[in-house]
Amino acid sequence: MAKTDFLTCLIFLLLSATFWGNLSANSPNITTDQSTLLVFKSHITQDPHNLLATNWSTCTSVCNWIGVTCGSRHHRVTALDLSSLDLTGTIPSQLGNLSFLSWLNIRDNSFHGSLPIELTRLYRLKYLNFGNNSFHGEIPPWFGYLAKLQSLFLDNNYLSGSTLLSILNLFSQVTNVFIV
Ligand SMILES: *[C@@H]1O[C@H](CO)[C@@H](O)[C@H](O)[C@H]1NC(C)=O
Ligand SMILES: *[C@@H]1O[C@H](CO)[C@@H](O)[C@H](O)[C@H]1NC(C)=O
Ligand SMILES: *[C@@H]1O[C@H](CO)[C@@H](O)[C@H](O)[C@H]1NC(C)=O
Ligand SMILES: *[C@@H]1O[C@H](CO)[C@@H](O)[C@H](O)[C@H]1NC(C)=O
């Protein structure tokens, strides 16, 4: 009887260890956020004031990096503000892995290229400011999938706005749009 209980208990422990082990192995954490930001850093080709070059170092916690804010509850990156730092670069698709991000501001830089569709994975995003950069192409209609988005700034880029009206129809929740 006692032996059976012991075995049941052991099997339960083994199963839950496997379960939680697999879960934590697959779930993103602050380490994932750090590697995501390092990928982003590697896509920044010019950083004239050497801000990220010296400050975004693996010797310090990603939460102390310039422009990075972490949430106290989940200890994940919740805001990224790299506005007006004279940066040149592109936006890698990996940025869509910052799953706790609610604020993204890279205004007044020289980011170029297109906006990767993976950004739709930032479903917590409330504020998105890509204004005054050098982004090209059509304004992507997938902005409409960002269900929590309240403010969107795409002004002063080389984006064409033929899909603008359909976007505006998609997100009625966006109260603060500045596109042209
Ligand atoms: C994040 O998860 C990885 C496994 O995916 C683990 O090795 C690492 O220790 C975790 N980091 C933190 C800070 O929890
Ligand atoms: C990075 O910048 C932040 C904010 O200015 C500062 O608090 C931190 O000490 C800097 N870290 C390094 C390694 O320079
Ligand atoms: C991050 O995103 C890219 C593409 O968007 C994906 O291939 C990669 O596996 C992701 N990495 C992690 C650690 O989740
Ligand atoms: C755009 O950003 C540059 C810095 O990259 C700044 O000098 C310029 O005044 C900004 N223009 C507008 C219209 O905000």
mmCIF file of C-alpha atoms and ligand atoms in Angstrom:
data_model
loop_
_atom_site.group_PDB
_atom_site.id
_atom_site.type_symbol
_atom_site.label_atom_id
_atom_site.label_comp_id
_atom_site.label_asym_id
_atom_site.label_seq_id
_atom_site.Cartn_x
_atom_site.Cartn_y
_atom_site.Cartn_z
ATOM 1 C CA MET A 1 0.000 0.000 0.000
ATOM 2 C CA ALA A 2 2.657 2.482 1.082
ATOM 3 C CA LYS A 3 4.830 1.293 -1.765
ATOM 4 C CA THR A 4 2.057 1.945 -4.318
ATOM 5 C CA ASP A 5 1.543 5.439 -2.932
ATOM 6 C CA PHE A 6 5.249 6.045 -3.185
ATOM 7 C CA LEU A 7 5.327 4.856 -6.803
ATOM 8 C CA THR A 8 2.298 6.970 -7.721
ATOM 9 C CA CYS A 9 3.946 9.943 -6.136
ATOM 10 C CA LEU A 10 7.221 9.285 -7.973
ATOM 11 C CA ILE A 11 5.483 8.950 -11.337
ATOM 12 C CA PHE A 12 3.570 12.166 -10.684
ATOM 13 C CA LEU A 13 6.775 13.997 -9.817
ATOM 14 C CA LEU A 14 8.519 12.689 -12.931
ATOM 15 C CA LEU A 15 5.607 13.661 -15.156
ATOM 16 C CA SER A 16 5.318 17.164 -13.761
ATOM 17 C CA ALA A 17 9.086 17.682 -13.956
ATOM 18 C CA THR A 18 8.929 16.716 -17.631
ATOM 19 C CA PHE A 19 5.927 18.976 -18.170
ATOM 20 C CA TRP A 20 7.379 22.059 -16.468
ATOM 21 C CA GLY A 21 10.794 21.342 -17.950
ATOM 22 C CA ASN A 22 9.375 21.358 -21.474
ATOM 23 C CA LEU A 23 7.235 24.386 -20.746
ATOM 24 C CA SER A 24 10.119 26.504 -19.476
ATOM 25 C CA ALA A 25 12.342 25.315 -22.318
ATOM 26 C CA ASN A 26 9.805 26.579 -24.843
ATOM 27 C CA SER A 27 8.519 29.736 -23.229
ATOM 28 C CA PRO A 28 10.319 32.968 -24.033
ATOM 29 C CA ASN A 29 11.907 34.837 -21.147
ATOM 30 C CA ILE A 30 14.186 37.837 -20.609
ATOM 31 C CA THR A 31 17.058 35.872 -22.185
ATOM 32 C CA THR A 32 14.989 35.553 -25.369
ATOM 33 C CA ASP A 33 14.380 39.315 -25.256
ATOM 34 C CA GLN A 34 18.112 39.912 -24.909
ATOM 35 C CA SER A 35 18.977 37.781 -27.940
ATOM 36 C CA THR A 36 16.192 39.487 -29.914
ATOM 37 C CA LEU A 37 17.618 42.921 -29.107
ATOM 38 C CA LEU A 38 21.123 41.733 -30.022
ATOM 39 C CA VAL A 39 19.766 40.691 -33.431
ATOM 40 C CA PHE A 40 18.199 44.150 -33.726
ATOM 41 C CA LYS A 41 21.538 45.731 -32.746
ATOM 42 C CA SER A 42 23.292 43.713 -35.477
ATOM 43 C CA HIS A 43 20.875 45.253 -38.015
ATOM 44 C CA ILE A 44 21.908 48.769 -36.974
ATOM 45 C CA THR A 45 24.619 49.701 -39.450
ATOM 46 C CA GLN A 46 25.377 53.212 -38.203
ATOM 47 C CA ASP A 47 25.464 54.348 -34.591
ATOM 48 C CA PRO A 48 27.541 57.563 -34.781
ATOM 49 C CA HIS A 49 27.447 58.271 -31.044
ATOM 50 C CA ASN A 50 28.393 54.672 -30.210
ATOM 51 C CA LEU A 51 25.409 54.444 -27.888
ATOM 52 C CA LEU A 52 24.295 50.889 -28.482
ATOM 53 C CA ALA A 53 27.820 49.731 -29.318
ATOM 54 C CA THR A 54 28.977 50.400 -25.770
ATOM 55 C CA ASN A 55 25.748 50.310 -23.791
ATOM 56 C CA TRP A 56 23.937 47.263 -25.198
ATOM 57 C CA SER A 57 26.426 44.877 -23.628
ATOM 58 C CA THR A 58 25.748 41.363 -22.363
ATOM 59 C CA CYS A 59 27.715 42.272 -19.212
ATOM 60 C CA THR A 60 24.681 44.165 -17.911
ATOM 61 C CA SER A 61 21.049 43.181 -17.728
ATOM 62 C CA VAL A 62 19.041 44.015 -20.847
ATOM 63 C CA CYS A 63 16.721 45.978 -18.536
ATOM 64 C CA ASN A 64 19.551 48.499 -17.925
ATOM 65 C CA TRP A 65 20.213 49.036 -21.606
ATOM 66 C CA ILE A 66 19.599 52.504 -22.969
ATOM 67 C CA GLY A 67 16.066 52.831 -24.359
ATOM 68 C CA VAL A 68 14.869 49.541 -22.822
ATOM 69 C CA THR A 69 12.194 49.266 -20.128
ATOM 70 C CA CYS A 70 11.191 46.007 -18.450
ATOM 71 C CA GLY A 71 7.936 45.245 -16.689
ATOM 72 C CA SER A 72 8.161 44.480 -12.988
ATOM 73 C CA ARG A 73 5.540 41.733 -13.086
ATOM 74 C CA HIS A 74 6.826 39.405 -15.806
ATOM 75 C CA HIS A 75 10.368 40.768 -16.032
ATOM 76 C CA ARG A 76 10.166 41.086 -19.812
ATOM 77 C CA VAL A 77 10.913 43.988 -22.172
ATOM 78 C CA THR A 78 7.789 46.163 -22.333
ATOM 79 C CA ALA A 79 9.070 49.341 -24.005
ATOM 80 C CA LEU A 80 11.751 50.234 -26.534
ATOM 81 C CA ASP A 81 12.501 53.911 -27.154
ATOM 82 C CA LEU A 82 15.373 54.582 -29.550
ATOM 83 C CA SER A 83 14.063 57.882 -30.886
ATOM 84 C CA SER A 84 16.457 60.624 -32.099
ATOM 85 C CA LEU A 85 19.689 58.625 -31.750
ATOM 86 C CA ASP A 86 20.890 59.160 -35.381
ATOM 87 C CA LEU A 87 20.668 55.407 -36.015
ATOM 88 C CA THR A 88 20.680 53.802 -39.468
ATOM 89 C CA GLY A 89 19.500 50.250 -39.982
ATOM 90 C CA THR A 90 16.665 47.884 -40.800
ATOM 91 C CA ILE A 91 13.987 46.162 -38.730
ATOM 92 C CA PRO A 92 14.630 42.396 -38.455
ATOM 93 C CA SER A 93 11.672 40.002 -38.404
ATOM 94 C CA GLN A 94 12.929 38.749 -35.019
ATOM 95 C CA LEU A 95 11.658 41.957 -33.413
ATOM 96 C CA GLY A 96 8.253 40.257 -33.480
ATOM 97 C CA ASN A 97 9.553 37.994 -30.687
ATOM 98 C CA LEU A 98 9.399 40.776 -28.083
ATOM 99 C CA SER A 99 6.040 39.428 -27.028
ATOM 100 C CA PHE A 100 5.549 41.755 -24.041
ATOM 101 C CA LEU A 101 6.295 44.953 -25.959
ATOM 102 C CA SER A 102 3.585 47.615 -25.637
ATOM 103 C CA TRP A 103 5.606 50.709 -26.627
ATOM 104 C CA LEU A 104 7.898 50.945 -29.661
ATOM 105 C CA ASN A 105 9.435 54.276 -30.652
ATOM 106 C CA ILE A 106 12.238 54.619 -33.203
ATOM 107 C CA ARG A 107 11.175 58.086 -34.452
ATOM 108 C CA ASP A 108 13.679 60.577 -35.973
ATOM 109 C CA ASN A 109 16.318 58.092 -37.158
ATOM 110 C CA SER A 110 17.286 56.674 -40.558
ATOM 111 C CA PHE A 111 15.758 53.211 -40.426
ATOM 112 C CA HIS A 112 14.985 51.968 -43.954
ATOM 113 C CA GLY A 113 13.727 48.908 -45.796
ATOM 114 C CA SER A 114 10.291 47.434 -45.288
ATOM 115 C CA LEU A 115 8.226 46.685 -42.203
ATOM 116 C CA PRO A 116 8.285 42.908 -41.507
ATOM 117 C CA ILE A 117 4.906 41.213 -41.137
ATOM 118 C CA GLU A 118 6.248 39.434 -38.006
ATOM 119 C CA LEU A 119 5.550 42.697 -36.143
ATOM 120 C CA THR A 120 1.913 41.562 -36.025
ATOM 121 C CA ARG A 121 3.053 39.159 -33.308
ATOM 122 C CA LEU A 122 3.487 42.180 -31.009
ATOM 123 C CA TYR A 123 -0.134 41.840 -29.984
ATOM 124 C CA ARG A 124 0.304 43.880 -26.787
ATOM 125 C CA LEU A 125 1.481 46.935 -28.756
ATOM 126 C CA LYS A 126 -0.357 50.153 -27.834
ATOM 127 C CA TYR A 127 2.056 52.747 -29.204
ATOM 128 C CA LEU A 128 4.040 52.465 -32.430
ATOM 129 C CA ASN A 129 6.128 55.363 -33.744
ATOM 130 C CA PHE A 130 8.148 54.819 -36.937
ATOM 131 C CA GLY A 131 7.793 58.489 -37.975
ATOM 132 C CA ASN A 132 10.592 60.441 -39.699
ATOM 133 C CA ASN A 133 12.639 57.500 -40.962
ATOM 134 C CA SER A 134 13.268 56.178 -44.493
ATOM 135 C CA PHE A 135 10.876 53.228 -44.724
ATOM 136 C CA HIS A 136 9.761 52.313 -48.243
ATOM 137 C CA GLY A 137 6.814 50.544 -49.829
ATOM 138 C CA GLU A 138 3.105 50.321 -49.199
ATOM 139 C CA ILE A 139 1.722 50.938 -45.743
ATOM 140 C CA PRO A 140 1.165 47.310 -44.699
ATOM 141 C CA PRO A 141 -2.503 46.508 -44.025
ATOM 142 C CA TRP A 142 -1.532 44.132 -41.198
ATOM 143 C CA PHE A 143 -1.368 47.080 -38.808
ATOM 144 C CA GLY A 144 -5.056 46.337 -38.428
ATOM 145 C CA TYR A 145 -4.260 43.087 -36.628
ATOM 146 C CA LEU A 146 -2.669 44.938 -33.703
ATOM 147 C CA ALA A 147 -5.824 44.869 -31.645
ATOM 148 C CA LYS A 148 -4.547 47.007 -28.745
ATOM 149 C CA LEU A 149 -2.922 49.707 -30.890
ATOM 150 C CA GLN A 150 -3.968 53.215 -29.853
ATOM 151 C CA SER A 151 -1.297 55.394 -31.480
ATOM 152 C CA LEU A 152 0.350 54.882 -34.874
ATOM 153 C CA PHE A 153 2.926 57.271 -36.392
ATOM 154 C CA LEU A 154 4.293 56.570 -39.872
ATOM 155 C CA ASP A 155 4.690 60.184 -41.060
ATOM 156 C CA ASN A 156 7.779 61.448 -42.927
ATOM 157 C CA ASN A 157 8.756 58.170 -44.599
ATOM 158 C CA TYR A 158 8.590 57.018 -48.226
ATOM 159 C CA LEU A 159 5.522 54.883 -47.642
ATOM 160 C CA SER A 160 2.677 54.988 -50.115
ATOM 161 C CA GLY A 161 -0.767 55.108 -48.706
ATOM 162 C CA SER A 162 -3.146 53.445 -51.143
ATOM 163 C CA THR A 163 -4.262 50.993 -48.473
ATOM 164 C CA LEU A 164 -4.682 53.768 -45.932
ATOM 165 C CA LEU A 165 -8.456 53.840 -46.007
ATOM 166 C CA SER A 166 -8.795 50.082 -45.611
ATOM 167 C CA ILE A 167 -6.438 50.226 -42.637
ATOM 168 C CA LEU A 168 -8.432 52.978 -41.023
ATOM 169 C CA ASN A 169 -11.534 50.838 -41.443
ATOM 170 C CA LEU A 170 -9.786 47.916 -39.811
ATOM 171 C CA PHE A 171 -8.811 49.605 -36.616
ATOM 172 C CA SER A 172 -11.487 51.745 -35.174
ATOM 173 C CA GLN A 173 -9.763 51.504 -31.786
ATOM 174 C CA VAL A 174 -6.794 53.590 -32.959
ATOM 175 C CA THR A 175 -7.518 57.073 -31.706
ATOM 176 C CA ASN A 176 -4.220 58.665 -32.613
ATOM 177 C CA VAL A 177 -3.069 58.094 -36.218
ATOM 178 C CA PHE A 178 -0.451 60.206 -37.947
ATOM 179 C CA ILE A 179 0.561 58.682 -41.259
ATOM 180 C CA VAL A 180 1.365 61.395 -43.808
HETATM 181 C C1 LIG B 1 15.289 31.359 -20.170
HETATM 182 O O1 LIG B 1 14.972 30.108 -20.768
HETATM 183 C C2 LIG B 1 16.105 29.332 -21.106
HETATM 184 C C3 LIG B 1 15.585 28.079 -21.797
HETATM 185 O O2 LIG B 1 14.789 28.397 -22.890
HETATM 186 C C4 LIG B 1 16.896 28.985 -19.860
HETATM 187 O O3 LIG B 1 18.053 28.261 -20.213
HETATM 188 C C5 LIG B 1 17.313 30.278 -19.156
HETATM 189 O O4 LIG B 1 17.955 29.974 -17.939
HETATM 190 C C6 LIG B 1 16.087 31.133 -18.886
HETATM 191 N N1 LIG B 1 16.542 32.412 -18.359
HETATM 192 C C7 LIG B 1 15.970 33.014 -17.320
HETATM 193 C C8 LIG B 1 16.552 34.333 -16.923
HETATM 194 O O5 LIG B 1 15.012 32.534 -16.729
HETATM 195 C C1 LIG B 2 23.655 52.307 -20.296
HETATM 196 O O1 LIG B 2 22.879 53.473 -20.226
HETATM 197 C C2 LIG B 2 22.034 53.534 -19.081
HETATM 198 C C3 LIG B 2 21.139 54.738 -19.243
HETATM 199 O O2 LIG B 2 21.840 55.861 -19.649
HETATM 200 C C4 LIG B 2 22.925 53.566 -17.839
HETATM 201 O O3 LIG B 2 22.108 53.602 -16.691
HETATM 202 C C5 LIG B 2 23.797 52.319 -17.824
HETATM 203 O O4 LIG B 2 24.676 52.377 -16.725
HETATM 204 C C6 LIG B 2 24.593 52.206 -19.102
HETATM 205 N N1 LIG B 2 25.299 50.932 -19.104
HETATM 206 C C7 LIG B 2 26.545 50.792 -19.560
HETATM 207 C C8 LIG B 2 27.129 49.412 -19.481
HETATM 208 O O5 LIG B 2 27.193 51.717 -20.044
HETATM 209 C C1 LIG B 3 12.272 34.798 -33.477
HETATM 210 O O1 LIG B 3 11.615 35.082 -34.684
HETATM 211 C C2 LIG B 3 12.133 34.448 -35.820
HETATM 212 C C3 LIG B 3 11.396 34.926 -37.062
HETATM 213 O O2 LIG B 3 10.457 35.921 -36.847
HETATM 214 C C4 LIG B 3 12.092 32.960 -35.639
HETATM 215 O O3 LIG B 3 12.586 32.301 -36.759
HETATM 216 C C5 LIG B 3 12.883 32.582 -34.409
HETATM 217 O O4 LIG B 3 12.806 31.212 -34.186
HETATM 218 C C6 LIG B 3 12.421 33.340 -33.192
HETATM 219 N N1 LIG B 3 13.350 33.101 -32.102
HETATM 220 C C7 LIG B 3 12.977 32.802 -30.847
HETATM 221 C C8 LIG B 3 14.079 32.591 -29.868
HETATM 222 O O5 LIG B 3 11.817 32.726 -30.517
HETATM 223 C C1 LIG B 4 13.717 64.074 -38.617
HETATM 224 O O1 LIG B 4 14.808 63.534 -37.885
HETATM 225 C C2 LIG B 4 16.020 64.255 -38.046
HETATM 226 C C3 LIG B 4 17.070 63.495 -37.268
HETATM 227 O O2 LIG B 4 17.188 62.195 -37.788
HETATM 228 C C4 LIG B 4 15.833 65.673 -37.537
HETATM 229 O O3 LIG B 4 17.029 66.400 -37.725
HETATM 230 C C5 LIG B 4 14.687 66.346 -38.286
HETATM 231 O O4 LIG B 4 14.442 67.617 -37.731
HETATM 232 C C6 LIG B 4 13.426 65.499 -38.176
HETATM 233 N N1 LIG B 4 12.398 66.043 -39.043
HETATM 234 C C7 LIG B 4 11.130 66.193 -38.651
HETATM 235 C C8 LIG B 4 10.194 66.711 -39.684
HETATM 236 O O5 LIG B 4 10.749 65.933 -37.523
#
